[in-house]
Short mmCIF file of C-alpha atoms in Angstrom, two decimals:
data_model
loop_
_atom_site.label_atom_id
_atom_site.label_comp_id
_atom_site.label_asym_id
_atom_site.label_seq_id
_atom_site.Cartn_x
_atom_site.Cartn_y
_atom_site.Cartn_z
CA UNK E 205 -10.29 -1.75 -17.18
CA UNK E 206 -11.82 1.13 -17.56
CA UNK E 207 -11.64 3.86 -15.16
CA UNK E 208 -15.27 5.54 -13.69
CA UNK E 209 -15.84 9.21 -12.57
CA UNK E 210 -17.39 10.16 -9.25
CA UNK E 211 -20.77 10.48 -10.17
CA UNK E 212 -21.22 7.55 -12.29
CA UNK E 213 -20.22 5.23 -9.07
CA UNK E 214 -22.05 7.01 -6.78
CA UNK E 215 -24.83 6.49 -8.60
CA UNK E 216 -24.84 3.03 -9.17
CA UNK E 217 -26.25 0.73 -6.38
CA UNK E 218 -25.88 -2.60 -8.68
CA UNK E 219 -22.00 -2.96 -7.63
CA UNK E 220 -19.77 -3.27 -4.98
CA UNK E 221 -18.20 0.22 -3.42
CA UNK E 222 -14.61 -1.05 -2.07
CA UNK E 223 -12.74 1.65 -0.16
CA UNK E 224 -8.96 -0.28 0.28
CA UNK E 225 -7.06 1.33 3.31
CA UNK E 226 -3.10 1.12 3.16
CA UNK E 227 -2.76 3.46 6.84
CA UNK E 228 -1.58 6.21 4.66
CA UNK E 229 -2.90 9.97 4.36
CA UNK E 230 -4.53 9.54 1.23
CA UNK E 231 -6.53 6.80 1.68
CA UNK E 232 -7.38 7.57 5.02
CA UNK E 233 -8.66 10.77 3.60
CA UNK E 234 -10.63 9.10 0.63
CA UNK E 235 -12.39 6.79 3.13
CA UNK E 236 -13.13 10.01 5.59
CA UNK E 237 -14.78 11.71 2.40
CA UNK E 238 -16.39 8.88 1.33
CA UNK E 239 -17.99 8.35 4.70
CA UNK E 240 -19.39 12.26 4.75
CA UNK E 241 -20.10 12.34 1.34
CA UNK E 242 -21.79 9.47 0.11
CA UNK E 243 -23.04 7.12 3.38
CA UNK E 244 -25.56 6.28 1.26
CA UNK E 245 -23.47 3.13 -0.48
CA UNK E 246 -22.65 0.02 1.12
CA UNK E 247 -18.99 1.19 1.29
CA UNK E 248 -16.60 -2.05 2.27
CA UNK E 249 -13.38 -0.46 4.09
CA UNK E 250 -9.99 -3.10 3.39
CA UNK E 251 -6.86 -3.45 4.90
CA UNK E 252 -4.55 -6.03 2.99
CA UNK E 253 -1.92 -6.35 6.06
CA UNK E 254 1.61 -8.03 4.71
CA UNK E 255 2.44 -9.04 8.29
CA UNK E 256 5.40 -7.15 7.96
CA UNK E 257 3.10 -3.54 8.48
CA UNK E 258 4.81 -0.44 10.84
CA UNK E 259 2.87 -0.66 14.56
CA UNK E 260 2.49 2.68 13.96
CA UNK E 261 0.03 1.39 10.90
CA UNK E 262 -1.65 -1.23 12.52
CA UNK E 263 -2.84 1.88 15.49
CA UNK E 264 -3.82 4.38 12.99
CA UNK E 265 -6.33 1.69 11.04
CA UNK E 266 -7.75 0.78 14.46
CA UNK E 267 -8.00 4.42 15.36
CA UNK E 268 -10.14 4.59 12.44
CA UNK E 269 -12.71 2.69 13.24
CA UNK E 270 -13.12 3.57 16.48
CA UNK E 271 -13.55 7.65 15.30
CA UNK E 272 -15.89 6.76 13.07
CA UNK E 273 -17.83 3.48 13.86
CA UNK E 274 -17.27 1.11 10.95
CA UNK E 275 -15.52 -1.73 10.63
CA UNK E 276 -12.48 -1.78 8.29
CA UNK E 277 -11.97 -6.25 6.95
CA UNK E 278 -8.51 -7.62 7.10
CA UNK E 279 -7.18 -9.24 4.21
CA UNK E 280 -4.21 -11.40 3.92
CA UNK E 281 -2.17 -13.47 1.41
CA UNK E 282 -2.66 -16.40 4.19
CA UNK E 283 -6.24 -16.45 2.90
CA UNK E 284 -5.26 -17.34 -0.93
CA UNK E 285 -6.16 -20.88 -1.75
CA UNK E 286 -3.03 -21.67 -3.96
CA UNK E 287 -1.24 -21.61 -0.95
CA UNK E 288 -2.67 -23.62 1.52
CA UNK E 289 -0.91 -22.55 4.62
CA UNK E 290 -4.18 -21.95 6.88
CA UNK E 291 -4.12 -25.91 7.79
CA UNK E 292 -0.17 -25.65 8.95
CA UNK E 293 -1.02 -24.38 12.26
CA UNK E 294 2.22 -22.29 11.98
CA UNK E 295 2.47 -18.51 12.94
CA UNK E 296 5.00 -16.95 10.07
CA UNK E 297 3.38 -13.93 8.28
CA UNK E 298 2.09 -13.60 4.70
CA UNK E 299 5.66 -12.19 3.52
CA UNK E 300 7.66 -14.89 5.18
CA UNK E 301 5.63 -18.29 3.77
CA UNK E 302 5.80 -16.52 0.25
CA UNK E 303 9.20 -15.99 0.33
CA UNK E 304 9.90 -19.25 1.74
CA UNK E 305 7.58 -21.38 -0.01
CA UNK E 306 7.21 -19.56 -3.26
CA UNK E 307 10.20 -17.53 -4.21
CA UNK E 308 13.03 -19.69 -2.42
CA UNK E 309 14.37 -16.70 -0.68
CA UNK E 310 14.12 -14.61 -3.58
CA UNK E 311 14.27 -10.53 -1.60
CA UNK E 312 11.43 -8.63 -3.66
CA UNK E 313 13.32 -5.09 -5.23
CA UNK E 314 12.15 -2.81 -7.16
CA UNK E 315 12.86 -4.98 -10.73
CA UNK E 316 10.80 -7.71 -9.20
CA UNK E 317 8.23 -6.89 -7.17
CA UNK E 318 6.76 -9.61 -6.07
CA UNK E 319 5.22 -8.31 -2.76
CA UNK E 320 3.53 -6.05 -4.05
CA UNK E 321 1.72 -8.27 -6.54
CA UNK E 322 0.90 -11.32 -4.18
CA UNK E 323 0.89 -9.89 -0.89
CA UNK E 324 -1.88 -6.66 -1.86
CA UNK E 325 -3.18 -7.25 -5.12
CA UNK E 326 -3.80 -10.72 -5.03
CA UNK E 327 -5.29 -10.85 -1.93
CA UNK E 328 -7.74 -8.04 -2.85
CA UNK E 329 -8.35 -9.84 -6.11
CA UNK E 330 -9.12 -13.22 -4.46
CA UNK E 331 -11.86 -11.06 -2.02
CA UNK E 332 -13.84 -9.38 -4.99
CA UNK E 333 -13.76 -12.36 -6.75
CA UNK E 334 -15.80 -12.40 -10.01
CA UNK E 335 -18.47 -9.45 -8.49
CA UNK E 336 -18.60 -6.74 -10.44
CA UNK E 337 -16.98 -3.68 -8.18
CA UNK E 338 -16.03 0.04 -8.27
CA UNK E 339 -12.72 0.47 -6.35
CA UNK E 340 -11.90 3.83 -4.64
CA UNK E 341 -8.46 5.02 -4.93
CA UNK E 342 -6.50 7.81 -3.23
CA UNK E 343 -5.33 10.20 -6.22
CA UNK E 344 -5.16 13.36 -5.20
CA UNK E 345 -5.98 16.53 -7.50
CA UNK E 346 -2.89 18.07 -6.95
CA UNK E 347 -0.72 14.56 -8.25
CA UNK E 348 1.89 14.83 -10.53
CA UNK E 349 4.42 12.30 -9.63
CA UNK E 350 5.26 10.28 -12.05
CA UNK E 351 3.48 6.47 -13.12
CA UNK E 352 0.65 8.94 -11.54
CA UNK E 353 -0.20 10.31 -15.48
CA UNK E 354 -2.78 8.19 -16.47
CA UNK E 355 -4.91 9.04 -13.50
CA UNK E 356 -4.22 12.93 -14.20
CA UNK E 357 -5.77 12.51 -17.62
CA UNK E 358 -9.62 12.69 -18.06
CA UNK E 359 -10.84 9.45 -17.18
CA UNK E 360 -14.15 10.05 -17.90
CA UNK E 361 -13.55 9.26 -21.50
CA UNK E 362 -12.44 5.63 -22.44
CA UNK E 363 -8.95 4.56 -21.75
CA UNK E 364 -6.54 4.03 -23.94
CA UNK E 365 -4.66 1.14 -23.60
CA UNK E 366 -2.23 2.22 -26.01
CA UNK E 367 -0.83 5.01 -23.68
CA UNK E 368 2.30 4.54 -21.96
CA UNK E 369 1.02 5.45 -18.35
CA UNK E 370 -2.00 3.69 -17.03
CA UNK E 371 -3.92 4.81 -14.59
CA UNK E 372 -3.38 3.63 -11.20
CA UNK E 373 -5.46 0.90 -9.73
CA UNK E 374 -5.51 -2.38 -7.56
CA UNK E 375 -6.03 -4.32 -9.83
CA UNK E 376 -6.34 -4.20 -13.82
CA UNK E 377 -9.36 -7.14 -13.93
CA UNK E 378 -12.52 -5.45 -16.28
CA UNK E 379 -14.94 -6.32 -13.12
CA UNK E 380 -12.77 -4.18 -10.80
CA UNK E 381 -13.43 -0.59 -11.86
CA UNK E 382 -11.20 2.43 -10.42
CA UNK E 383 -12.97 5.38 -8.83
CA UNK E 384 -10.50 8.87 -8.13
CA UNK E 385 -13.11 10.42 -5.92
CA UNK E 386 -10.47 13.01 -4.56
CA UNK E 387 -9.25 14.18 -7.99
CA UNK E 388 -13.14 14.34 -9.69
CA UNK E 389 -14.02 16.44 -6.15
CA UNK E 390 -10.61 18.69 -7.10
CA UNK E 391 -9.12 17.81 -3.63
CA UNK E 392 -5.48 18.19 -2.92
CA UNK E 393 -2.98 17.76 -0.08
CA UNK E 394 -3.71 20.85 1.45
CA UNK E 395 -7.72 19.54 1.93
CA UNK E 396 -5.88 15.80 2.55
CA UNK E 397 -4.48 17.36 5.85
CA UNK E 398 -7.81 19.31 6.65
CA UNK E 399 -9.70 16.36 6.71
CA UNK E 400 -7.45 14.34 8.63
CA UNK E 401 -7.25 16.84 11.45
CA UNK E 402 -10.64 17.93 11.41
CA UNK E 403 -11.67 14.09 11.89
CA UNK E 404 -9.43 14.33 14.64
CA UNK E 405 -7.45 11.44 13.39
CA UNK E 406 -4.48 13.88 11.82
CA UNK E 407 -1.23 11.90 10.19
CA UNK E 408 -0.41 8.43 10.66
CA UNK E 409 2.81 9.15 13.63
CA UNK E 410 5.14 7.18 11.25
CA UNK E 411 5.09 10.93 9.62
CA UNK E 412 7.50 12.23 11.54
CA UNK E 413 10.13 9.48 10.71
CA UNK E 414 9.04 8.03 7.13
CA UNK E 415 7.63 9.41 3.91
CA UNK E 416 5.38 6.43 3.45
CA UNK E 417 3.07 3.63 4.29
CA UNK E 418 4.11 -0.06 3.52
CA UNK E 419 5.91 -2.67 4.90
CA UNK E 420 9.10 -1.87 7.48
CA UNK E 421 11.69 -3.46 5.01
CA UNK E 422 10.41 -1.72 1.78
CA UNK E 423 13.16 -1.37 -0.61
CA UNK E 424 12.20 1.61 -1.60
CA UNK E 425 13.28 3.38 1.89
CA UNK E 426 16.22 6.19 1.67
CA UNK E 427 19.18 5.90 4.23
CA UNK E 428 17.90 8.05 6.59
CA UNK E 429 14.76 6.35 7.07
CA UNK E 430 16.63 2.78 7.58
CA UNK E 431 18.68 4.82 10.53
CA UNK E 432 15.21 6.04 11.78
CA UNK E 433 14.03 2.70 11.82
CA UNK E 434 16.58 1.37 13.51
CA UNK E 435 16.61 4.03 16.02
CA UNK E 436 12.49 3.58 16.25
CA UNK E 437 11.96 0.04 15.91
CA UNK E 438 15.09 -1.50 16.43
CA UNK E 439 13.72 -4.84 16.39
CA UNK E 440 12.28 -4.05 13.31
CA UNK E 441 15.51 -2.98 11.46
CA UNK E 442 17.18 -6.58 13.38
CA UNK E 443 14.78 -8.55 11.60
CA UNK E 444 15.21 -6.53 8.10
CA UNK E 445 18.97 -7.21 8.86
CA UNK E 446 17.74 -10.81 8.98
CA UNK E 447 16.79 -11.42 6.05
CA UNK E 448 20.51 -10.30 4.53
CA UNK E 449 21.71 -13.31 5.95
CA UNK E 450 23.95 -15.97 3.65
CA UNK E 451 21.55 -18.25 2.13
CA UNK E 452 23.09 -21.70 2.54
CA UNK E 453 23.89 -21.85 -1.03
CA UNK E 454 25.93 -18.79 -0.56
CA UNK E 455 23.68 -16.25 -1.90
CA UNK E 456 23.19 -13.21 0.10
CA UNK E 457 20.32 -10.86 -1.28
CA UNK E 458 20.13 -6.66 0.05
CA UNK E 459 17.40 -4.88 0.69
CA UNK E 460 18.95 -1.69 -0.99
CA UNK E 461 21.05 -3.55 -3.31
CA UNK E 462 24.48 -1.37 -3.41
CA UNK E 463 24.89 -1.66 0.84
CA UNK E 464 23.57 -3.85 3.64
CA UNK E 465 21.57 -2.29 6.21
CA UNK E 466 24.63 -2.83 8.75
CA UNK E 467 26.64 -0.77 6.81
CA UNK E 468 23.60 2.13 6.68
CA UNK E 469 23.49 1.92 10.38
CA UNK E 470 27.02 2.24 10.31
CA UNK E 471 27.03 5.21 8.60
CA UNK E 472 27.14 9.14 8.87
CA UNK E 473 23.43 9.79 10.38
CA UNK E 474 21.04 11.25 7.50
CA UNK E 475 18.30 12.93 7.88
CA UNK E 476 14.74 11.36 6.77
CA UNK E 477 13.08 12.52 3.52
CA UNK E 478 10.01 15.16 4.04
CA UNK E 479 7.23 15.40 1.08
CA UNK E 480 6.47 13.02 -1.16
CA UNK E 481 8.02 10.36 -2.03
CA UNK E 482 9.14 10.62 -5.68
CA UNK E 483 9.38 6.38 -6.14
CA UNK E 484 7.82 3.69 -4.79
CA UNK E 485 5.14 1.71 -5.55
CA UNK E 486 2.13 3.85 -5.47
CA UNK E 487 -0.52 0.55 -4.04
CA UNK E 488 1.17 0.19 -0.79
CA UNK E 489 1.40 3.53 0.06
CA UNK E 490 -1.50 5.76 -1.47
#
C-alpha cells in the first residue's frame, strides 16, 4: 500500500475517489475541500456508523448533506456477509451482534481492538471490494501526534515497509490507495476551523463536551468526558454501564480497565480534555 500525493489522484479518472466521513473536524473538512476543489471526480462520501455513534454525530453528517447537496452512503458491519444477521429480522446494532455472536462478550480495549477493525475497516473493505480506489484521509499539515509519522514523511516517494510508523489509512489492501489532500495542500487546524465555519457547518456540538468522534463507550475516553456523558446522554452512559455487567460465567469486563464507570460517576467532577487528543485510534476519529 502505497500512499499517492494530491495531484497524482486528482488526476486520475480510472479509479474510485472515496471520501470516508467519521463526523469529526477533519474529515468534515477534507470532504468540504474536496467538494470546492476538485468537483470534477466522482467523489463517493462514507459514513461507516457502529450503531453505537454520539446523536450529536449522526446530526452533523446529515447537516452535511443538506449544506451542500450530496449524498453521504451508510455503511455498516450488518452488511458483511460472514455474518449473516440481515435475515434475523432483529434490531441490535453492528457492535452488539459482534460482540455477542463473535467475541462472546469479549469488551474491545485498547490491546484488542476489535471494533475498530470489524466495525470501520471491514465494512469499508467489504464496499470497495476488489476496485481499484484512492482513499482520502484527514491528515492535517500541522500533525504531529504520534502513530501520525508515517503520514508526516514524504509520501510521494515509495513507502517503506520497513519503517516503524506507517502511514495512516483505512485500510492497508494494495487496491485501496491513501490520499492526504490536507497535508499535500499545507492545511492545518487553523484553515480546518475556517472551512468549517465558513461552510457554515462549524464543529460537530459534541466539541464542547468531548475531544473526539467515535462511538459513546470508546475506551479511549478520559474521566471527565465519561461524567460529561453521563451528564449529556445519560442514557448513553446507562447503557455503557451495561455492558460492565457480570457475565454469567462470572467475568466482568471495564470499559477503562482500572475503574467501572459507576465509580467515575461517583467521583470528584473533572473537567473534559480540550485539544487534541494525544491517543486513540486515529480511523474513528480523524
Amino acid at each position: 500500500m502505497i500512499p499517492a500525493s494530491l495531484e497524482e489522484a486528482t488526476s486520475d479518472l480510472t479509479r474510485r475517489h472515496i471520501v470516508p466521513l467519521s463526523g469529526g473536524k477533519d474529515s468534515t473538512a477534507l470532504a468540504i475541500y474536496m467538494i470546492e476543489n476538485h468537483s470534477h471526480l466522482p467523489l463517493e462520501f462514507l459514513f461507516t456508523d457502529t450503531g453505537a455513534e454520539l446523536p450529536e454525530t449522526y446530526a452533523y453528517i446529515k447537516r452535511f448533506e443538506a449544506i451542500f447537496g450530496v449524498e453521504v452512503k451508510r455503511l455498516t458491519a450488518l452488511d458483511l456477509p460472514e455474518l449473516r444477521v440481515r435475515d434475523k429480522g432483529g434490531k441490535r446494532s453492528p457492535f452488539d451482534v459482534l460482540l455477542e455472536e463473535v467475541y462472546s462478550g469479549f469488551l474491545p480495549n485498547p490491546q484488542a481492538r476489535w471494533c475498530t477493525r470489524m466495525l470501520k475497516i471491514r465494512p469499508f473493505e467489504h464496499f470497495v471490494g476488489d476496485s481499484e480506489c484512492y482513499s482520502y484521509i484527514g491528515i492535517r499539515a500541522d500533525e504531529n501526534r504520534e502513530g501520525f509519522g508515517g503520514a508526516a514523511l514524504n509520501h510521494r516517494e515509495q513507502y517503506d515497509a520497513t519503517r516503524r510508523t506507517k502511514p495512516v489509512a483505512l485500510s492497508e489492501k494494495e487496491n485501496i490507495r491513501p490520499v492526504y489532500p490536507l497535508k499535500d495542500a499545507g492545511l492545518g487546524i487553523a484553515d480546518v476551523r475556517a472551512m468549517l465555519d465558513d461552510s457554515g457547518l462549524g464543529l460537530p456540538k459534541y466539541y464542547e463536551w468531548r475531544s473526539r468522534s467515535g462511538c459513546y463507550f470508546c475506551f479511549y475516553q478520559q474521566i471527565g468526558e465519561w461524567q460529561a456523558l453521563k451528564e449529556r446522554h445519560p442514557d448513553l452512559f446507562e447503557s455503557a454501564t451495561n455492558y460492565e455487567d457480570e457475565k454469567p460465567d462470572g467475568r466482568r469486563f471495564t470499559w477503562t480497565q482500572r475503574r467501572s464507570l459507576q465509580e467515575i460517576a461517583e467521583m470528584e467532577r473533572r473537567d473534559a480534555p480540550v485539544g487534541e487528543p494525544e491517543d486513540g485510534c486515529a480511523i474513528c476519529h480523524l
